[in-house]
Amino acid sequence: MFLSWVNNKMIQLSAFMLMGCMSASFDGQASVSTIDTSEIVTELSKTIAEHYVEPKKLKEINQRLEKFHTQGQCEHVGSEEAMASELTEALQTVDKHFVIKWQPAGEDKSQKPAKESWFTKLNRQYSGFNKVERLEGNVGYIDFWGFDAVTQTSKQRVRHIMAMVADTDALIIDLRRNGGGSPQMVQLISSYLLDANVHLNSIYWRDTNTTQTFYTLPLGANEKSFTQPVYLLTSANTFSAAEEFVYNLKHLKRATVIGETTKGGANPWRYYPVTDGFKAGIPNAKAINPITQTNWEGVGVKPHLEVDSTQALNVAYRTALLALRDQISHPFQSQDITNKLAELSENAAN
């Protein structure tokens, strides 16, 4: 019954586009023909129905594509690139990982500026680690913008970073500008913060109908796990694998999350060909947390302490120092903490 509804919607969408998009050429841009537009939307609907990991959302997706026509959007599409962009915008109201791209047949990629891939850039920029330092009061701080692919090189980098904060009394991990990346790197970094063999997350893949599970890994003989308090900083731009890292540690009660609700992308994706140079990035998998049995798709990860992301570091730092103040017995470190708290209070007042 449901598949019949989807097929009927595809036929209706095709008819709508034939009736509505009779002309779409502006400013000398390549036009999207009536036939091509109809075929693109129909094939896109079919490809999504075949691969999208959330079949229950197909009805909403087809309604979005229908709305794309009925509100007259297609009449104002001046090029294939513009159509891809507007279709992406329409589909991302359902799932933020959707993306539509267009590349003309026979296009010489060598004539276009080269684009660096996410993981190539991460590898080039020390696996995304921007900063690691020990703040006054012996609080560790790590700032990084992506979860690199796990290689011997990236493993060594993580080992080095975690060794630098191993002897601090609390740790702040800044994910406010982190756009995600590899679930294997989420697994690796989490292994420094938890015992071995803790179930972090599972990912269900629709194309193969299989589920991949992720558990924390045992550390090397000379590596030290971090058992002290952990604080995670988030923003509305914290996305994908970075959200998984936050979601996992939050529900395992291993970290305090401070900042803004995250962006809300839990479904891994890949590109599939559509037609006439169009391809669709379609979420074909989804995260399943072992504790909640769900994920953060569309809703994000809500922090324990909700503050503007610009203030998250100061709030986390002050929270960490206040917690340490009554635990530290070393008189000079205790004085460092008292002095820093006074400084932070003075700065906040000003």
CSV table of N, CA and C in Angstrom, one decimal, residues 180-281:
chain,number,residue,atom,x,y,z
A,180,GLY,N,32.3,17.2,12.1
A,180,GLY,CA,32.2,15.7,12.1
A,180,GLY,C,33.2,15.0,11.3
A,181,GLY,N,32.9,13.8,10.8
A,181,GLY,CA,33.9,13.0,10.0
A,181,GLY,C,33.7,11.6,10.3
A,182,SER,N,34.8,10.9,10.8
A,182,SER,CA,34.8,9.5,10.9
A,182,SER,C,34.3,8.9,12.2
A,183,PRO,N,33.3,7.9,12.2
A,183,PRO,CA,32.9,7.3,13.4
A,183,PRO,C,34.0,6.5,14.1
A,184,GLN,N,34.9,6.0,13.3
A,184,GLN,CA,36.1,5.3,13.8
A,184,GLN,C,36.9,6.2,14.7
A,185,MET,N,37.0,7.5,14.3
A,185,MET,CA,37.8,8.4,15.1
A,185,MET,C,37.0,8.8,16.4
A,186,VAL,N,35.7,8.8,16.3
A,186,VAL,CA,34.9,9.0,17.5
A,186,VAL,C,35.2,7.9,18.5
A,187,GLN,N,35.2,6.7,18.0
A,187,GLN,CA,35.5,5.5,18.8
A,187,GLN,C,36.9,5.6,19.4
A,188,LEU,N,37.9,6.0,18.6
A,188,LEU,CA,39.3,6.1,19.1
A,188,LEU,C,39.4,7.1,20.2
A,189,ILE,N,38.9,8.3,20.0
A,189,ILE,CA,39.1,9.3,21.1
A,189,ILE,C,38.3,9.0,22.3
A,190,SER,N,37.1,8.4,22.1
A,190,SER,CA,36.3,8.0,23.3
A,190,SER,C,37.0,6.9,24.1
A,191,SER,N,37.8,6.1,23.5
A,191,SER,CA,38.5,5.1,24.2
A,191,SER,C,39.5,5.6,25.2
A,192,TYR,N,39.9,6.8,25.1
A,192,TYR,CA,40.7,7.5,26.1
A,192,TYR,C,40.0,8.0,27.3
A,193,LEU,N,38.6,8.1,27.1
A,193,LEU,CA,37.8,8.7,28.2
A,193,LEU,C,36.9,7.7,28.9
A,194,LEU,N,36.9,6.4,28.5
A,194,LEU,CA,36.0,5.4,29.0
A,194,LEU,C,36.8,4.1,29.2
A,195,ASP,N,36.3,3.2,29.9
A,195,ASP,CA,36.8,1.8,30.0
A,195,ASP,C,36.8,1.2,28.6
A,196,ALA,N,37.5,0.1,28.5
A,196,ALA,CA,37.5,-0.7,27.2
A,196,ALA,C,36.2,-1.4,27.1
A,197,ASN,N,35.7,-1.7,25.9
A,197,ASN,CA,34.6,-2.5,25.6
A,197,ASN,C,33.2,-1.9,26.0
A,198,VAL,N,33.2,-0.6,26.0
A,198,VAL,CA,31.9,0.1,26.3
A,198,VAL,C,31.2,0.3,24.9
A,199,HIS,N,29.9,0.0,24.9
A,199,HIS,CA,29.1,0.1,23.6
A,199,HIS,C,28.8,1.6,23.4
A,200,LEU,N,29.4,2.2,22.4
A,200,LEU,CA,29.2,3.6,22.1
A,200,LEU,C,28.0,3.9,21.3
A,201,ASN,N,27.9,3.1,20.1
A,201,ASN,CA,26.9,3.5,19.1
A,201,ASN,C,26.8,2.3,18.1
A,202,SER,N,25.7,2.2,17.4
A,202,SER,CA,25.6,1.3,16.3
A,202,SER,C,25.1,2.1,15.1
A,203,ILE,N,25.4,1.6,13.9
A,203,ILE,CA,25.0,2.3,12.7
A,203,ILE,C,24.3,1.2,11.8
A,204,TYR,N,23.1,1.5,11.4
A,204,TYR,CA,22.3,0.6,10.5
A,204,TYR,C,22.5,1.1,9.1
A,205,TRP,N,22.9,0.2,8.2
A,205,TRP,CA,23.0,0.5,6.8
A,205,TRP,C,21.9,-0.1,6.0
A,206,ARG,N,21.1,0.7,5.3
A,206,ARG,CA,19.9,0.2,4.6
A,206,ARG,C,20.3,-0.6,3.4
A,207,ASP,N,21.3,-0.1,2.6
A,207,ASP,CA,21.7,-0.8,1.4
A,207,ASP,C,22.1,-2.3,1.6
A,208,THR,N,22.7,-2.6,2.7
A,208,THR,CA,23.1,-3.9,3.0
A,208,THR,C,22.3,-4.6,4.1
A,209,ASN,N,21.4,-3.8,4.7
A,209,ASN,CA,20.6,-4.3,5.8
A,209,ASN,C,21.4,-5.0,6.9
A,210,THR,N,22.5,-4.2,7.2
A,210,THR,CA,23.4,-4.7,8.3
A,210,THR,C,23.6,-3.6,9.3
A,211,THR,N,24.0,-4.0,10.5
A,211,THR,CA,24.3,-3.1,11.6
A,211,THR,C,25.7,-3.2,12.0
A,212,GLN,N,26.4,-2.0,12.1
A,212,GLN,CA,27.8,-2.0,12.5
A,212,GLN,C,27.8,-1.4,13.9
A,213,THR,N,28.5,-2.1,14.8
A,213,THR,CA,28.6,-1.7,16.2
A,213,THR,C,30.0,-1.1,16.6
A,214,PHE,N,30.0,-0.1,17.5
A,214,PHE,CA,31.2,0.5,17.9
A,214,PHE,C,31.4,0.4,19.4
A,215,TYR,N,32.5,-0.2,19.8
A,215,TYR,CA,32.8,-0.3,21.3
A,215,TYR,C,34.2,0.4,21.5
A,216,THR,N,34.4,0.9,22.7
A,216,THR,CA,35.7,1.5,23.0
A,216,THR,C,36.8,0.4,22.9
A,217,LEU,N,38.0,0.9,22.6
A,217,LEU,CA,39.1,0.0,22.3
A,217,LEU,C,40.0,0.0,23.5
A,218,PRO,N,40.8,-1.1,23.7
A,218,PRO,CA,41.8,-1.1,24.8
A,218,PRO,C,43.0,-0.2,24.4
A,219,LEU,N,43.5,0.5,25.3
A,219,LEU,CA,44.7,1.4,25.1
A,219,LEU,C,46.0,0.6,25.0
A,220,GLY,N,47.0,1.3,24.5
A,220,GLY,CA,48.3,0.6,24.4
A,220,GLY,C,48.9,0.6,25.8
A,221,ALA,N,50.0,-0.2,25.9
A,221,ALA,CA,50.7,-0.5,27.2
A,221,ALA,C,51.1,0.8,27.9
A,222,ASN,N,51.6,1.8,27.1
A,222,ASN,CA,52.1,3.0,27.7
A,222,ASN,C,51.1,4.2,27.6
A,223,GLU,N,49.9,3.9,27.3
A,223,GLU,CA,48.9,5.0,27.2
A,223,GLU,C,48.0,5.0,28.5
A,224,LYS,N,47.6,6.2,28.8
A,224,LYS,CA,46.8,6.5,30.1
A,224,LYS,C,45.4,7.0,29.7
A,225,SER,N,44.4,6.3,30.3
A,225,SER,CA,43.0,6.8,30.1
A,225,SER,C,42.8,8.0,31.0
A,226,PHE,N,41.8,8.8,30.6
A,226,PHE,CA,41.5,10.0,31.3
A,226,PHE,C,40.2,9.8,32.1
A,227,THR,N,40.4,9.8,33.5
A,227,THR,CA,39.2,9.5,34.3
A,227,THR,C,38.6,10.7,35.0
A,228,GLN,N,39.3,11.8,34.8
A,228,GLN,CA,38.8,13.1,35.5
A,228,GLN,C,37.6,13.6,34.8
A,229,PRO,N,36.9,14.7,35.3
A,229,PRO,CA,35.7,15.2,34.7
A,229,PRO,C,36.0,15.8,33.3
A,230,VAL,N,35.0,15.6,32.4
A,230,VAL,CA,35.1,16.1,31.0
A,230,VAL,C,33.9,17.0,30.7
A,231,TYR,N,34.3,18.1,30.1
A,231,TYR,CA,33.3,19.1,29.7
A,231,TYR,C,33.3,19.3,28.1
A,232,LEU,N,32.2,19.2,27.5
A,232,LEU,CA,32.1,19.3,26.0
A,232,LEU,C,31.4,20.6,25.6
A,233,LEU,N,32.1,21.4,24.8
A,233,LEU,CA,31.5,22.7,24.3
A,233,LEU,C,30.8,22.5,22.9
A,234,THR,N,29.6,22.9,22.8
A,234,THR,CA,28.8,22.8,21.6
A,234,THR,C,28.3,24.1,21.1
A,235,SER,N,27.9,24.1,19.8
A,235,SER,CA,27.2,25.2,19.2
A,235,SER,C,26.2,24.7,18.2
A,236,ALA,N,25.5,25.6,17.6
A,236,ALA,CA,24.5,25.2,16.6
A,236,ALA,C,25.2,24.6,15.3
A,237,ASN,N,26.5,24.8,15.2
A,237,ASN,CA,27.2,24.3,14.1
A,237,ASN,C,27.9,23.0,14.3
A,238,THR,N,27.9,22.5,15.5
A,238,THR,CA,28.4,21.1,15.9
A,238,THR,C,27.6,20.1,15.1
A,239,PHE,N,28.3,19.2,14.3
A,239,PHE,CA,27.5,18.4,13.4
A,239,PHE,C,28.0,17.0,13.2
A,240,SER,N,27.1,16.1,12.9
A,240,SER,CA,27.4,14.8,12.4
A,240,SER,C,28.2,14.0,13.5
A,241,ALA,N,29.4,13.5,13.1
A,241,ALA,CA,30.2,12.7,14.0
A,241,ALA,C,30.5,13.4,15.3
A,242,ALA,N,30.7,14.7,15.3
A,242,ALA,CA,30.9,15.5,16.5
A,242,ALA,C,29.7,15.4,17.4
A,243,GLU,N,28.5,15.4,16.8
A,243,GLU,CA,27.3,15.2,17.6
A,243,GLU,C,27.2,13.8,18.2
A,244,GLU,N,27.7,12.8,17.4
A,244,GLU,CA,27.7,11.5,18.0
A,244,GLU,C,28.6,11.4,19.2
A,245,PHE,N,29.7,12.0,19.1
A,245,PHE,CA,30.7,12.0,20.3
A,245,PHE,C,30.0,12.6,21.5
A,246,VAL,N,29.3,13.7,21.3
A,246,VAL,CA,28.6,14.4,22.4
A,246,VAL,C,27.5,13.6,22.9
A,247,TYR,N,26.7,13.0,22.0
A,247,TYR,CA,25.5,12.2,22.4
A,247,TYR,C,25.9,11.0,23.2
A,248,ASN,N,26.9,10.3,22.7
A,248,ASN,CA,27.4,9.1,23.3
A,248,ASN,C,27.8,9.4,24.8
A,249,LEU,N,28.7,10.4,24.9
A,249,LEU,CA,29.3,10.7,26.3
A,249,LEU,C,28.2,11.3,27.2
A,250,LYS,N,27.3,12.0,26.6
A,250,LYS,CA,26.2,12.6,27.5
A,250,LYS,C,25.4,11.4,28.1
A,251,HIS,N,25.0,10.5,27.2
A,251,HIS,CA,24.1,9.4,27.7
A,251,HIS,C,24.8,8.3,28.5
A,252,LEU,N,26.1,8.3,28.4
A,252,LEU,CA,26.9,7.4,29.2
A,252,LEU,C,27.2,8.1,30.5
A,253,LYS,N,26.8,9.4,30.7
A,253,LYS,CA,27.0,10.2,31.9
A,253,LYS,C,28.5,10.4,32.1
A,254,ARG,N,29.2,10.5,31.1
A,254,ARG,CA,30.7,10.7,31.2
A,254,ARG,C,31.1,12.1,31.0
A,255,ALA,N,30.3,13.0,30.5
A,255,ALA,CA,30.6,14.4,30.2
A,255,ALA,C,29.5,15.3,30.5
A,256,THR,N,29.9,16.6,30.9
A,256,THR,CA,28.9,17.7,31.0
A,256,THR,C,29.0,18.5,29.7
A,257,VAL,N,27.8,18.7,29.1
A,257,VAL,CA,27.7,19.4,27.8
A,257,VAL,C,27.3,20.8,28.1
A,258,ILE,N,28.1,21.8,27.5
A,258,ILE,CA,27.8,23.2,27.8
A,258,ILE,C,27.8,23.9,26.4
A,259,GLY,N,26.8,24.7,26.2
A,259,GLY,CA,26.7,25.5,24.9
A,259,GLY,C,25.3,25.5,24.4
A,260,GLU,N,25.3,25.3,23.0
A,260,GLU,CA,24.0,25.3,22.3
A,260,GLU,C,23.6,23.9,21.8
A,261,THR,N,22.3,23.8,21.5
A,261,THR,CA,21.8,22.5,20.9
A,261,THR,C,22.5,22.4,19.6
A,262,THR,N,23.0,21.2,19.3
A,262,THR,CA,23.7,21.0,18.0
A,262,THR,C,22.8,20.9,16.8
A,263,LYS,N,23.5,20.8,15.6
A,263,LYS,CA,22.8,21.0,14.3
A,263,LYS,C,21.7,19.9,14.0
A,264,GLY,N,22.0,18.6,14.4
A,264,GLY,CA,21.0,17.6,14.2
A,264,GLY,C,21.1,16.7,13.0
A,265,GLY,N,22.3,16.2,12.7
A,265,GLY,CA,22.6,15.3,11.6
A,265,GLY,C,23.1,14.0,12.1
A,266,ALA,N,22.3,12.9,12.1
A,266,ALA,CA,22.7,11.6,12.6
A,266,ALA,C,22.8,10.6,11.5
A,267,ASN,N,22.5,10.9,10.3
A,267,ASN,CA,22.5,9.9,9.2
A,267,ASN,C,23.6,9.9,8.2
A,268,PRO,N,24.6,9.0,8.2
A,268,PRO,CA,25.6,9.0,7.2
A,268,PRO,C,25.0,8.9,5.8
A,269,TRP,N,25.8,9.3,4.8
A,269,TRP,CA,25.2,9.4,3.5
A,269,TRP,C,26.3,9.1,2.4
A,270,ARG,N,25.8,8.9,1.2
A,270,ARG,CA,26.7,8.7,0.0
A,270,ARG,C,26.0,9.2,-1.2
A,271,TYR,N,26.8,9.5,-2.3
A,271,TYR,CA,26.2,9.9,-3.5
A,271,TYR,C,25.7,8.8,-4.4
A,272,TYR,N,24.5,9.0,-5.0
A,272,TYR,CA,23.9,8.1,-6.0
A,272,TYR,C,23.6,8.8,-7.3
A,273,PRO,N,23.9,8.3,-8.4
A,273,PRO,CA,23.5,9.0,-9.7
A,273,PRO,C,22.0,9.0,-9.8
A,274,VAL,N,21.5,10.2,-10.4
A,274,VAL,CA,20.1,10.3,-10.6
A,274,VAL,C,19.8,10.3,-12.1
A,275,THR,N,20.1,11.4,-12.9
A,275,THR,CA,19.9,11.4,-14.3
A,275,THR,C,20.5,12.7,-14.8
A,276,ASP,N,20.9,12.7,-16.1
A,276,ASP,CA,21.3,14.0,-16.8
A,276,ASP,C,22.3,14.8,-16.0
A,277,GLY,N,23.3,14.1,-15.4
A,277,GLY,CA,24.4,14.9,-14.7
A,277,GLY,C,24.0,15.2,-13.3
A,278,PHE,N,22.8,14.9,-12.8
A,278,PHE,CA,22.5,15.1,-11.4
A,278,PHE,C,22.9,13.9,-10.6
A,279,LYS,N,23.3,14.1,-9.3
A,279,LYS,CA,23.5,13.1,-8.4
A,279,LYS,C,23.0,13.5,-7.0
A,280,ALA,N,22.6,12.6,-6.2
A,280,ALA,CA,22.0,12.9,-4.9
A,280,ALA,C,22.8,12.3,-3.8
A,281,GLY,N,23.2,13.1,-2.8
A,281,GLY,CA,23.7,12.6,-1.6
A,281,GLY,C,22.6,12.2,-0.7
